[in-house]
Tab-separated table of C-alpha atoms and ligand atoms in Angstrom:
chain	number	residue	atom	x	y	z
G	1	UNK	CA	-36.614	-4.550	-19.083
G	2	UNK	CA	-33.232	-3.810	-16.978
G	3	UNK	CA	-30.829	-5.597	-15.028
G	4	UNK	CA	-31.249	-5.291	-11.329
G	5	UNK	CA	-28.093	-3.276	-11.478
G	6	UNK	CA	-29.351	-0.540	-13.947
G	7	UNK	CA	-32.378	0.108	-12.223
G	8	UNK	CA	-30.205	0.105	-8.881
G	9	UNK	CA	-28.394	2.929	-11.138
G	10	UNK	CA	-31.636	4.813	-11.689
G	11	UNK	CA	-32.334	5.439	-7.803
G	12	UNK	CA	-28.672	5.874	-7.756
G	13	UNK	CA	-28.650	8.575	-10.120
G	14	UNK	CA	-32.052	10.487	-8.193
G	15	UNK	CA	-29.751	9.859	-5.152
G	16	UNK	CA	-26.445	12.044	-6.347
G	17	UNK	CA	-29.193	14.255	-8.183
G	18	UNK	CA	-30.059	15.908	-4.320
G	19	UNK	CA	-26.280	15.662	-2.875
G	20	UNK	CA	-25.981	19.142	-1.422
G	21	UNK	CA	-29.802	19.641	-0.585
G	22	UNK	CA	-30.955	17.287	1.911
G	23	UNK	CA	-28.658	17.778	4.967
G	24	UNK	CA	-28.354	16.874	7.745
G	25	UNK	CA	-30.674	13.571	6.268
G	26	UNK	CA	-28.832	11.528	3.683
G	27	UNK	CA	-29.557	11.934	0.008
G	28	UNK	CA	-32.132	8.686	-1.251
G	29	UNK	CA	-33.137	7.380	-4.682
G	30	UNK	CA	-35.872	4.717	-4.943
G	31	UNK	CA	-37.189	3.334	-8.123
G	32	UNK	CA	-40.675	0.673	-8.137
G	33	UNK	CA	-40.765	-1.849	-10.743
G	34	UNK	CA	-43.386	-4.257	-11.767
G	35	UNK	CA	-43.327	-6.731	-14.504
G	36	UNK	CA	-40.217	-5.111	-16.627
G	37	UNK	CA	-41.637	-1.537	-16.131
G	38	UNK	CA	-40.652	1.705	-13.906
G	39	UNK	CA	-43.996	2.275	-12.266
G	40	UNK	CA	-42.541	4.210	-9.777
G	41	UNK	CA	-40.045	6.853	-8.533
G	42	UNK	CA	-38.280	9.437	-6.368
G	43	UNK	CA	-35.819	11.285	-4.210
G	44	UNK	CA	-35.351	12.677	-0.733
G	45	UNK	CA	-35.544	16.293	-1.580
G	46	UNK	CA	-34.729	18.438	1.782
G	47	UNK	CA	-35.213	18.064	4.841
G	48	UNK	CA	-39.007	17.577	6.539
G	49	UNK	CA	-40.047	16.422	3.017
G	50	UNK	CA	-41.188	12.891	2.558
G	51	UNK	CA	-38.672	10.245	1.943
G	52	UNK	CA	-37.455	8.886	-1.716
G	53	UNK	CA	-39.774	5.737	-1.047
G	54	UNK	CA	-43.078	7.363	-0.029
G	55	UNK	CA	-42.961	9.595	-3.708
G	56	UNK	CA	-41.685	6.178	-5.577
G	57	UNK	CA	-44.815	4.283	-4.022
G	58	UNK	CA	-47.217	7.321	-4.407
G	59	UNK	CA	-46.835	6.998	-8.144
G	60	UNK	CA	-46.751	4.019	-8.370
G	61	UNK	CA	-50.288	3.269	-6.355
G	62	UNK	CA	-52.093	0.433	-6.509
G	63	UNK	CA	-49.888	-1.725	-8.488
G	64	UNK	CA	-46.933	-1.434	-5.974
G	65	UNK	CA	-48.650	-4.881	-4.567
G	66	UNK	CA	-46.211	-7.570	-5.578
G	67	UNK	CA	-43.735	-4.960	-6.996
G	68	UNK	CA	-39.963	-4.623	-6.172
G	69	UNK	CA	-38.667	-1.455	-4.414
G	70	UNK	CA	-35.062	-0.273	-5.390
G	71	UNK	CA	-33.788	1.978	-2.736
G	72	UNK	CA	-30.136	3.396	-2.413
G	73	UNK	CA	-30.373	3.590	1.656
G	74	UNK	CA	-32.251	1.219	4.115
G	75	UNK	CA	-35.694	1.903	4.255
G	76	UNK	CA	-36.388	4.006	7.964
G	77	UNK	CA	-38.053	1.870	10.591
G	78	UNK	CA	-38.493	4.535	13.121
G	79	UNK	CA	-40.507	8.156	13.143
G	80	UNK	CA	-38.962	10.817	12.527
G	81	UNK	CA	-40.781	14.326	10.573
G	82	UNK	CA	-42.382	11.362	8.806
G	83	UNK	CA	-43.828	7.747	9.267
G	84	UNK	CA	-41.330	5.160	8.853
G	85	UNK	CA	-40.703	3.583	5.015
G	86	UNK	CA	-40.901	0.212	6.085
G	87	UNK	CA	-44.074	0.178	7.424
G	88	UNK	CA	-45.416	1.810	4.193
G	89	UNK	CA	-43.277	-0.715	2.301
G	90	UNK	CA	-45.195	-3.299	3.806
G	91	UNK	CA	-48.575	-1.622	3.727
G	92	UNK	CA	-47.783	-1.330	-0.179
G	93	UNK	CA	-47.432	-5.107	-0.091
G	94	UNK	CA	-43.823	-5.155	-2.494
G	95	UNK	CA	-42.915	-8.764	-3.358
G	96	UNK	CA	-38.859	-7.895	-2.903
G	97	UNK	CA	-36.702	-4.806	-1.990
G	98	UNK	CA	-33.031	-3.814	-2.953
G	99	UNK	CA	-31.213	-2.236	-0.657
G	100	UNK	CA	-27.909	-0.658	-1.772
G	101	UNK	CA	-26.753	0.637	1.735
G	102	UNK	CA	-27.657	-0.195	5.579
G	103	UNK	CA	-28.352	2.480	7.968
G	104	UNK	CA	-24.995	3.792	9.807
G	105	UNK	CA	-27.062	5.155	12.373
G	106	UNK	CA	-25.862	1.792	14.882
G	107	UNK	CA	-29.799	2.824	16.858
G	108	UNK	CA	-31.188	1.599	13.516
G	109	UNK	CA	-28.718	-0.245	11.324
G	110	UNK	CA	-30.325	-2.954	10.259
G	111	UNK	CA	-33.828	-2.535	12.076
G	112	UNK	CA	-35.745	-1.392	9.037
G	113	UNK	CA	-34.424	-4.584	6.750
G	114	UNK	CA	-35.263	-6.700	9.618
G	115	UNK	CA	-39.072	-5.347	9.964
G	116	UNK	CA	-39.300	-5.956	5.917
G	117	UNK	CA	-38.299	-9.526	6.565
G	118	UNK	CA	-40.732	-10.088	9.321
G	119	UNK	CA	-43.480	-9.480	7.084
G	120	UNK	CA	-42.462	-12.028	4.393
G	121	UNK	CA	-40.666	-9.542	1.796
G	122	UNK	CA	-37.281	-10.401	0.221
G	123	UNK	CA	-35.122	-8.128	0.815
G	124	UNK	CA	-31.562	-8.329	-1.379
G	125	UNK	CA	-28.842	-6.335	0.650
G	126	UNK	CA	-25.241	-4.550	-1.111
G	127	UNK	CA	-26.461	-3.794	-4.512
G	128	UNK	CA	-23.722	-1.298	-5.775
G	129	UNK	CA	-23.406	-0.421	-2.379
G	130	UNK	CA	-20.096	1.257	-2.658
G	131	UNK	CA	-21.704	3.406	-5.160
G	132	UNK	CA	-24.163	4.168	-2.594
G	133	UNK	CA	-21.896	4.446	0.650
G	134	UNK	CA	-20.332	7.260	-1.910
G	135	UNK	CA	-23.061	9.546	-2.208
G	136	UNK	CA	-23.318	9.646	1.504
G	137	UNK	CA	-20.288	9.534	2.342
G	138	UNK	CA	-20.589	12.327	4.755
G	139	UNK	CA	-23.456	11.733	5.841
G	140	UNK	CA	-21.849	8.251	7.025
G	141	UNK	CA	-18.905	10.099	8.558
G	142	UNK	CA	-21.144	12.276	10.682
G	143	UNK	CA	-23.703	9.877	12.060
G	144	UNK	CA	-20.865	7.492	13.362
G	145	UNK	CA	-18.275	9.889	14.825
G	146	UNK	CA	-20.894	13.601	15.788
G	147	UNK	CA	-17.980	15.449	13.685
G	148	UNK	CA	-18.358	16.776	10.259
G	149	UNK	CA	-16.500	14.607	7.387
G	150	UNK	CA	-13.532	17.030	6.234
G	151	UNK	CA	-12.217	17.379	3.197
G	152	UNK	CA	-8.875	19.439	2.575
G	153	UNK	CA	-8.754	21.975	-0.888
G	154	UNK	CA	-5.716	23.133	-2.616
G	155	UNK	CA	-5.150	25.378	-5.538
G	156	UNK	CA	-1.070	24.931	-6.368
G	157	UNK	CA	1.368	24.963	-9.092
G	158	UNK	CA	3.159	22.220	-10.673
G	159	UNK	CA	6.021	22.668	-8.190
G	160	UNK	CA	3.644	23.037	-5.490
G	161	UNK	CA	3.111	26.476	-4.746
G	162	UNK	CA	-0.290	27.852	-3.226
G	163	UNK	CA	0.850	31.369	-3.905
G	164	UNK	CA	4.193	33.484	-4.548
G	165	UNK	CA	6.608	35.003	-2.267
G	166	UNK	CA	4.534	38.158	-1.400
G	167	UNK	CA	0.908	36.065	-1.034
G	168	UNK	CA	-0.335	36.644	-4.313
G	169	UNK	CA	-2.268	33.810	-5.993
G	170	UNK	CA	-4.754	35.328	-7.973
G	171	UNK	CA	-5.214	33.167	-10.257
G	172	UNK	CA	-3.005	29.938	-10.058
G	173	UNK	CA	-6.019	27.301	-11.950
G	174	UNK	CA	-8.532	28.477	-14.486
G	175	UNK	CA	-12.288	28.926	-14.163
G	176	UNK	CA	-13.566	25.398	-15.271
G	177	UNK	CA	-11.546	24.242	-11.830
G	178	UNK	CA	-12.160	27.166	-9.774
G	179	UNK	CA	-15.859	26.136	-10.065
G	180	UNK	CA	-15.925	22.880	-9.285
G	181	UNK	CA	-14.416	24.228	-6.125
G	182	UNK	CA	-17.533	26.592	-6.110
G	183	UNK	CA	-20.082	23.623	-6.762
G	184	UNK	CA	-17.982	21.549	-3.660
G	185	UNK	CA	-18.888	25.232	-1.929
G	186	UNK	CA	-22.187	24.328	-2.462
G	187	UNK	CA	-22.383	20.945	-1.707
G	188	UNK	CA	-21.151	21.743	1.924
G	189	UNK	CA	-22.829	22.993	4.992
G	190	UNK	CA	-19.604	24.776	5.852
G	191	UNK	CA	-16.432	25.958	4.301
G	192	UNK	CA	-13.285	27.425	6.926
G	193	UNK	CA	-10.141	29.625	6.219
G	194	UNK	CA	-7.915	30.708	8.356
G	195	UNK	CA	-7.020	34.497	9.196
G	196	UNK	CA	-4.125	34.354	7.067
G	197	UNK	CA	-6.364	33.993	4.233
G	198	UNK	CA	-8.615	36.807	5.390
G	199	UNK	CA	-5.602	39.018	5.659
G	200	UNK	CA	-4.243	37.930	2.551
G	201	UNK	CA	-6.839	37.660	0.079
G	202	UNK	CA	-10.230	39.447	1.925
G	203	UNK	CA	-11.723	36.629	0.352
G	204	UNK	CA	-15.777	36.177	-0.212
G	205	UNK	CA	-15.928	32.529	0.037
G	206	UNK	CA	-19.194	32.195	-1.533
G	207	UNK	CA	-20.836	30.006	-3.991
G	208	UNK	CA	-20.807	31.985	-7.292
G	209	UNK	CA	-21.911	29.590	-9.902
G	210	UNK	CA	-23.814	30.368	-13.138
G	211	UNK	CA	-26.875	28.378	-12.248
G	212	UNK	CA	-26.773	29.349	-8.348
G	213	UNK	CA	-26.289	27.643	-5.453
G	214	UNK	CA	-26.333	28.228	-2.042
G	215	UNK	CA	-23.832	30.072	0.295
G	216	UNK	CA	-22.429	27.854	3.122
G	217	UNK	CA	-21.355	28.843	6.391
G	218	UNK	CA	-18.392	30.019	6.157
G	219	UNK	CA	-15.767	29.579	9.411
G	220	UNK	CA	-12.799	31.898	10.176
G	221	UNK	CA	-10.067	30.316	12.760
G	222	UNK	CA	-9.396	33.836	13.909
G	223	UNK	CA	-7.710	33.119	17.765
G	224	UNK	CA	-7.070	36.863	18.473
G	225	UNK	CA	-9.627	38.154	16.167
G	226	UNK	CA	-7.924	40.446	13.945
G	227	UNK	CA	-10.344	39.841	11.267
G	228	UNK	CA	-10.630	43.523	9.773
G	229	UNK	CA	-14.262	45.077	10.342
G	230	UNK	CA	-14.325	45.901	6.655
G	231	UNK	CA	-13.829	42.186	5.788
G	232	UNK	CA	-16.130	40.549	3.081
G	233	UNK	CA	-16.962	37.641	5.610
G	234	UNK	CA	-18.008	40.320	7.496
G	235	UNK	CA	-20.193	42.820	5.656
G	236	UNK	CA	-21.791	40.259	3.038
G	237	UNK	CA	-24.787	38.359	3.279
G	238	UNK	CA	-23.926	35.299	3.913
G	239	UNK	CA	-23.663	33.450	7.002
G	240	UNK	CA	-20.474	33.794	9.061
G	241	UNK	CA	-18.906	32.109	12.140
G	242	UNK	CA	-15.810	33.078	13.668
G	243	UNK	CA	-13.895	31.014	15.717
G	244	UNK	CA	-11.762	32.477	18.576
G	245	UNK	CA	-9.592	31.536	21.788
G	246	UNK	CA	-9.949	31.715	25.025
G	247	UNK	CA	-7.847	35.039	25.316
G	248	UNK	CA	-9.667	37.529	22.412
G	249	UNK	CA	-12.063	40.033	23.548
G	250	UNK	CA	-15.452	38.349	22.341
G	251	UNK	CA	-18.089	40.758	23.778
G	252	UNK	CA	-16.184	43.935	22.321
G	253	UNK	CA	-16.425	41.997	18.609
G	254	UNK	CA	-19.969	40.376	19.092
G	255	UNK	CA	-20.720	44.170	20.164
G	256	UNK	CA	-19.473	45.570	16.769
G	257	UNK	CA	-20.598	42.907	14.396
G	258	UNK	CA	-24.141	41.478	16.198
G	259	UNK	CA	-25.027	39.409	13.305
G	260	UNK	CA	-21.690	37.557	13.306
G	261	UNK	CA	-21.802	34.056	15.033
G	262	UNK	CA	-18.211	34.223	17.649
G	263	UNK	CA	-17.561	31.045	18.704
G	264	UNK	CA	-15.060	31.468	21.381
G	265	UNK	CA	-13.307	28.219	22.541
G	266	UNK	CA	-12.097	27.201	25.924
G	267	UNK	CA	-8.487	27.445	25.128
G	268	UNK	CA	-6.306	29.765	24.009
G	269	UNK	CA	-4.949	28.039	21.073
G	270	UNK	CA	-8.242	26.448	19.064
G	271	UNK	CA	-7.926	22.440	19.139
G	272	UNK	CA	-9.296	21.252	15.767
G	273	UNK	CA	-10.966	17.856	18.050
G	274	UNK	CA	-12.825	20.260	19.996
G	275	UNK	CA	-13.809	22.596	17.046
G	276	UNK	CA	-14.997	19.784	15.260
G	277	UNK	CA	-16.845	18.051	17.828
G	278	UNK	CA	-18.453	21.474	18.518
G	279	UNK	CA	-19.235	21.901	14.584
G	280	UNK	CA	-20.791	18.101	14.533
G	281	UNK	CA	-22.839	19.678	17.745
G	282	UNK	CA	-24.267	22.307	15.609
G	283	UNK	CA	-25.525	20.116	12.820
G	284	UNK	CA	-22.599	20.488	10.899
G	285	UNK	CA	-21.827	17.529	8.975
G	286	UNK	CA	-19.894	18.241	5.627
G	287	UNK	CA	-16.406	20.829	6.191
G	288	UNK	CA	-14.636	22.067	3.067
G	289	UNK	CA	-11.123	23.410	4.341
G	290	UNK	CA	-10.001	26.032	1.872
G	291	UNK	CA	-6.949	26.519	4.008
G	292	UNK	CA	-4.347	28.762	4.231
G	293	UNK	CA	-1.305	26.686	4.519
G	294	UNK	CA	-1.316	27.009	8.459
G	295	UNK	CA	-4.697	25.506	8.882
G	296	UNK	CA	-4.240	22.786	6.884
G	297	UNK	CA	-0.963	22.264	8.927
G	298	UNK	CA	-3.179	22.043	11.968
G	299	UNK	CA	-5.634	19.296	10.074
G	300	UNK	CA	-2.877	17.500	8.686
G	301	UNK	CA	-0.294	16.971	12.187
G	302	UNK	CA	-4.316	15.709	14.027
G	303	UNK	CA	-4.932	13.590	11.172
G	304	UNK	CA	-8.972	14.735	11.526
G	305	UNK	CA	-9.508	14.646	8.047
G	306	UNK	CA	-11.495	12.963	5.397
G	307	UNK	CA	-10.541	13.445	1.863
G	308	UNK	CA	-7.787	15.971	0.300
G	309	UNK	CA	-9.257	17.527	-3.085
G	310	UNK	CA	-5.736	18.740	-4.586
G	311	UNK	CA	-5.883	21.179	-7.567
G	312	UNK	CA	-3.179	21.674	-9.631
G	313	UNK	CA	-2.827	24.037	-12.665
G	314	UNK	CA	0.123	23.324	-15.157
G	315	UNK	CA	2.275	26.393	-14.050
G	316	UNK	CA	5.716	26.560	-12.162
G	317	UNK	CA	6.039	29.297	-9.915
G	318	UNK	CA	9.846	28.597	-8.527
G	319	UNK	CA	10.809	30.445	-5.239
G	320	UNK	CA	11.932	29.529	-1.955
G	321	UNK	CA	9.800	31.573	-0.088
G	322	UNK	CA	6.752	30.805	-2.096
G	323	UNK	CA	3.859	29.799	-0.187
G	324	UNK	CA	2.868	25.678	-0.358
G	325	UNK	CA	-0.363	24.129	0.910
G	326	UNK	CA	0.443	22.158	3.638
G	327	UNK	CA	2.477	24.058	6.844
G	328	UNK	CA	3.037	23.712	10.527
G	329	UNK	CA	6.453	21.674	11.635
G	330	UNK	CA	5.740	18.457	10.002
G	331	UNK	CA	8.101	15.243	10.739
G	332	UNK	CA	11.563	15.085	10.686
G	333	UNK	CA	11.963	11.882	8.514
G	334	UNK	CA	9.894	10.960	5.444
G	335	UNK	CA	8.605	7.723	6.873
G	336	UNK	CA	6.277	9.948	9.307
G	337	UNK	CA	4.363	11.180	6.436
G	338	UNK	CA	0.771	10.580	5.900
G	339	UNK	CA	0.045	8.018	3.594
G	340	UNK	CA	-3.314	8.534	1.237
G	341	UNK	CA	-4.638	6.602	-1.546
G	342	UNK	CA	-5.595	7.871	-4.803
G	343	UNK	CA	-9.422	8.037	-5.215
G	344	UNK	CA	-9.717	9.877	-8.379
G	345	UNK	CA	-7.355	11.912	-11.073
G	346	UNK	CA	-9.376	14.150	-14.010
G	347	UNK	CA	-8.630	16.891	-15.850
G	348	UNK	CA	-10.950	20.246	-15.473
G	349	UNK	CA	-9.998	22.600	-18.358
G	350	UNK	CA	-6.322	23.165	-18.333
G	351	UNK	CA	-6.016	21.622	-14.725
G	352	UNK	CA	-5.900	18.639	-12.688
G	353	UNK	CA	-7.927	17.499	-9.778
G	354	UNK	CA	-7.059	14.771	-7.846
G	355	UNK	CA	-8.514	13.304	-4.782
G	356	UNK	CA	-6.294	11.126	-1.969
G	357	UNK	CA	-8.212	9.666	0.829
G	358	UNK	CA	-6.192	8.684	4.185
G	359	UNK	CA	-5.603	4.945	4.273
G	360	UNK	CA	-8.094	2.910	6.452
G	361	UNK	CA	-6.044	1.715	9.150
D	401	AI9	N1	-5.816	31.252	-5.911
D	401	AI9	C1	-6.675	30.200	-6.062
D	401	AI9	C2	-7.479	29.774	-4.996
D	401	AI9	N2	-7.386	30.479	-3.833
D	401	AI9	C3	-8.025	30.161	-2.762
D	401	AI9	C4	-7.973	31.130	-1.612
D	401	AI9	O1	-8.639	30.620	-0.469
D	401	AI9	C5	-8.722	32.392	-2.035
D	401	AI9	O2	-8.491	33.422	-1.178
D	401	AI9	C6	-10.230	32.178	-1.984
D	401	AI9	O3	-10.594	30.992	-2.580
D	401	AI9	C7	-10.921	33.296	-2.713
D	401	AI9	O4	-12.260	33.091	-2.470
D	401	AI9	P1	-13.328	33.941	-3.262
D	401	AI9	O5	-13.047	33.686	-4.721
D	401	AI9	O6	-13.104	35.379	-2.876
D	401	AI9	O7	-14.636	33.403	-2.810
D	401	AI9	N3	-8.287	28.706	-5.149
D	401	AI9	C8	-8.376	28.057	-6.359
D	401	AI9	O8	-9.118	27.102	-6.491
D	401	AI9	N4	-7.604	28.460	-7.414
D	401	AI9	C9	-6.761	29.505	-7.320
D	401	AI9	O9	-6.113	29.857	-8.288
C-alpha cells in the first residue's frame, strides 16, 4: 500500500519515461489502483497511439469499477485520433481520479475534470503538479503561445569562453556532458545554429548516443546562404531546414540541394518572432539553440527564450579575442541585463551544468 503521492510518482515516472517520443501530444503516466494494489498501468507512447489511461484501464479490466485513476495530465474530453479518456473513465466506473496537471489547451482546460464530476467521480486536482507541469513543460509553452519553448546551450570555459581566438573549441567539456547535450538533441523536435557555426565547425548536429536516438531537425539561420554545398547539414541523412532572407537566391539553392527544406523569410534580416511563430506553424514545439555566439545574441536582446542550459568545463582559456556565448551589442549599463533564476546546478563528469530560467514577470 502507497501514499497517494508515490503512486502519483509511479505515473510520474511512465510520464518522463516517453519525454522525447510523443510530440507534438504531451507525455502521460496513469497508474489504477484498487484496494492497496497497482491493477493497472501505462504511458502515452507516440503519437496516434492510445492514451496513458486507455492501456492503465485495459489491464486493469473489470476491476477498474470503484478503482482510483492516477493520471499526470487531465484526462481528454474531446476526440481526437482517439475517443476521449473521460468518457472511458466513466464507462470504467472509477470511484476517484488524481489529476496532477490541467489541460493548457484554454479550448479544453478544465472540460475533461468537469465531465468526470458530472458523473459523480471525485476527482482530486494538483497532486505534484509542478512535477508534472515539468515534464511538459514544452508542451505547455507551445499550446499557449503557437511558438516552440526555447532553450539556449552553451559549452564554455571557466572564464567564459565558447572557443579560442581563431574558433577552435574542439573539445572545451568532456564526453559525459557532451552527451547529455546529445540526449537534449534527442529530446527535441529541432535543434538551430547559426552559419557561423557551419563555417566554423562543419558541424553534424546529430544525436550520436550509445543506445540511439533520433536525429532532430536541424535549422541553419543562413540569411545569404553561404552554407558550403559540401556541408554535413547538407549531405547527411538527417533532416535539414535552412533559414534565409528575403534577399538570397532561394530557387538557385533549392535547385542544387532538392531535398533541403529553404525557408526563406519575408525580410532581409530573419526576425526570431517571425521564425518562431513560423516554426510553432510547422509543428515545432521544443527548439534547442546550440548557438554560435551571434544567434544567441539575437535570442537573448528579443528575450524569446525559455530556459538557458549553460555548460561549463573546469578550464581557463584567457584571451581577449576569445569567443564567449552570448554576442550582439548588449546594454550599456549592467542594470539592463537579463535576470534568470537558477533551476538546477549538477556535475556531469568533470563538468558543470546549470540551468537559469528567465524570471516570470
Ligand atoms: N565545443 C563544444 C561544443 N560545441 C558546440 C558547437 O556547436 C559544435 O560545433 C557542435 O556542437 C558540433 O556538433 P557535432 O558534434 O558535429 O554534432 N559543445 C559542447 O557541448 N562542448 C564542447 O566542448
Amino acid at each position: 500500500m502507497l501514499t497517494k503521492e508515490q503512486y502519483m510518482d509511479v505515473a510520474l515516472g511512465l510520464a518522463e519515461a516517453t519525454i522525447g517520443q510523443t510530440s507534438p501530444n504531451p507525455s502521460v503516466g496513469a497508474v489504477v489502483v484498487k484496494d492497496g494494489r497497482i491493477i493497472g498501468m501505462g504511458s502515452h507512447l507516440k503519437p496516434g497511439c492510445p492514451h496513458a489511461e486507455v492501456y492503465a484501464l485495459q489491464q486493469a479490466g473489470e476491476a477498474a469499477q470503484g478503482a482510483e485513476l492516477y493520471v499526470t495530465l487531465e484526462p481528454c474530453s474531446h476526440y481526437g485520433k482517439t475517443p476521449p479518456c473521460a468518457d472511458l473513465i466513466i464507462d470504467n466506473k472509477l470511484k476517484k481520479v488524481y489529476v496532477a496537471s490541467t489541460d493548457p489547451n484554454p479550448k479544453v482546460a478544465g472540460t475533461g475534470i468537469q465531465k468526470l464530476k458530472d458523473a459523480g467521480i471525485e476527482v482530486e486536482i494538483g497532486l505534484r503538479e509542478a512535477r508534472a507541469k515539468t515534464i511538459n513543460r514544452t508542451f505547455f509553452h507551445s499550446i499557449r503561445t503557437n511558438q516552440p519553448y526555447v532553450t539556449l546551450k552553451a559549452a564554455m570555459t571557466l572564464d567564459g569562453k565558447t572557443a579560442t581566438a581563431t574558433g577552435d573549441s574542439r573539445w572545451i567539456t568532456s564526453e559525459p556532458a557532451r552527451q547529455d547535450v546529445h540526449y537534449q538533441r534527442s529530446i527535441h523536435d529541432a535543434i538551430l545554429v547559426g552559419i557561423g557555426t557551419i563555417l566554423k565547425d562543419d558541424p553534424q548536429l546529430t544525436t550520436r548516443l550509445p543506445q540511439g536516438g533520433n536525429n532532430p531537425i536541424r535549422i541553419v539561420l543562413d540569411t545569404y546562404l553561404r552554407t558550403p554545398d559540401q556541408a554535413n547539414v547538407l549531405t547527411d541523412e538527417a533532416p535539414t531546414w535552412i533559414v534565409c532572407g528575403a534577399l538570397a537566391d532561394a530557387e538557385q539553392f533549392r535547385e542544387k540541394h532538392r531535398d533541403i527544406n529553404v525557408i526563406q523569410m519575408e525580410t532581409k534580416k530573419i526576425d526570431i518572432h517571425s521564425l518562431l511563430t513560423l516554426l510553432g506553424k510547422k509543428g515545432i514545439q521544443s527548439l534547442y539553440v546550440e548557438g554560435g555566439n551571434s544567434v544567441h545574441g539575437s535570442f537573448v536582446e528579443s528575450g524569446l527564450f525559455n530556459a538557458c542550459h549553460w555548460y561549463i568545463a573546469p578550464k581557463l582559456l584567457g584571451g581577449l579575442e576569445a569567443f564567449s556565448p552570448v554576442g550582439g551589442k548588449g546594454p550599456i549599463l549592467m542594470r539592463d541585463s537579463i535576470s534568470l533564476a537558477i533551476d538546477s546546478i549538477e556535475q556531469i563528469g568533470s563538468d558543470i551544468k546549470i540551468i537559469a530560467l528567465p524570471k516570470k514577470e
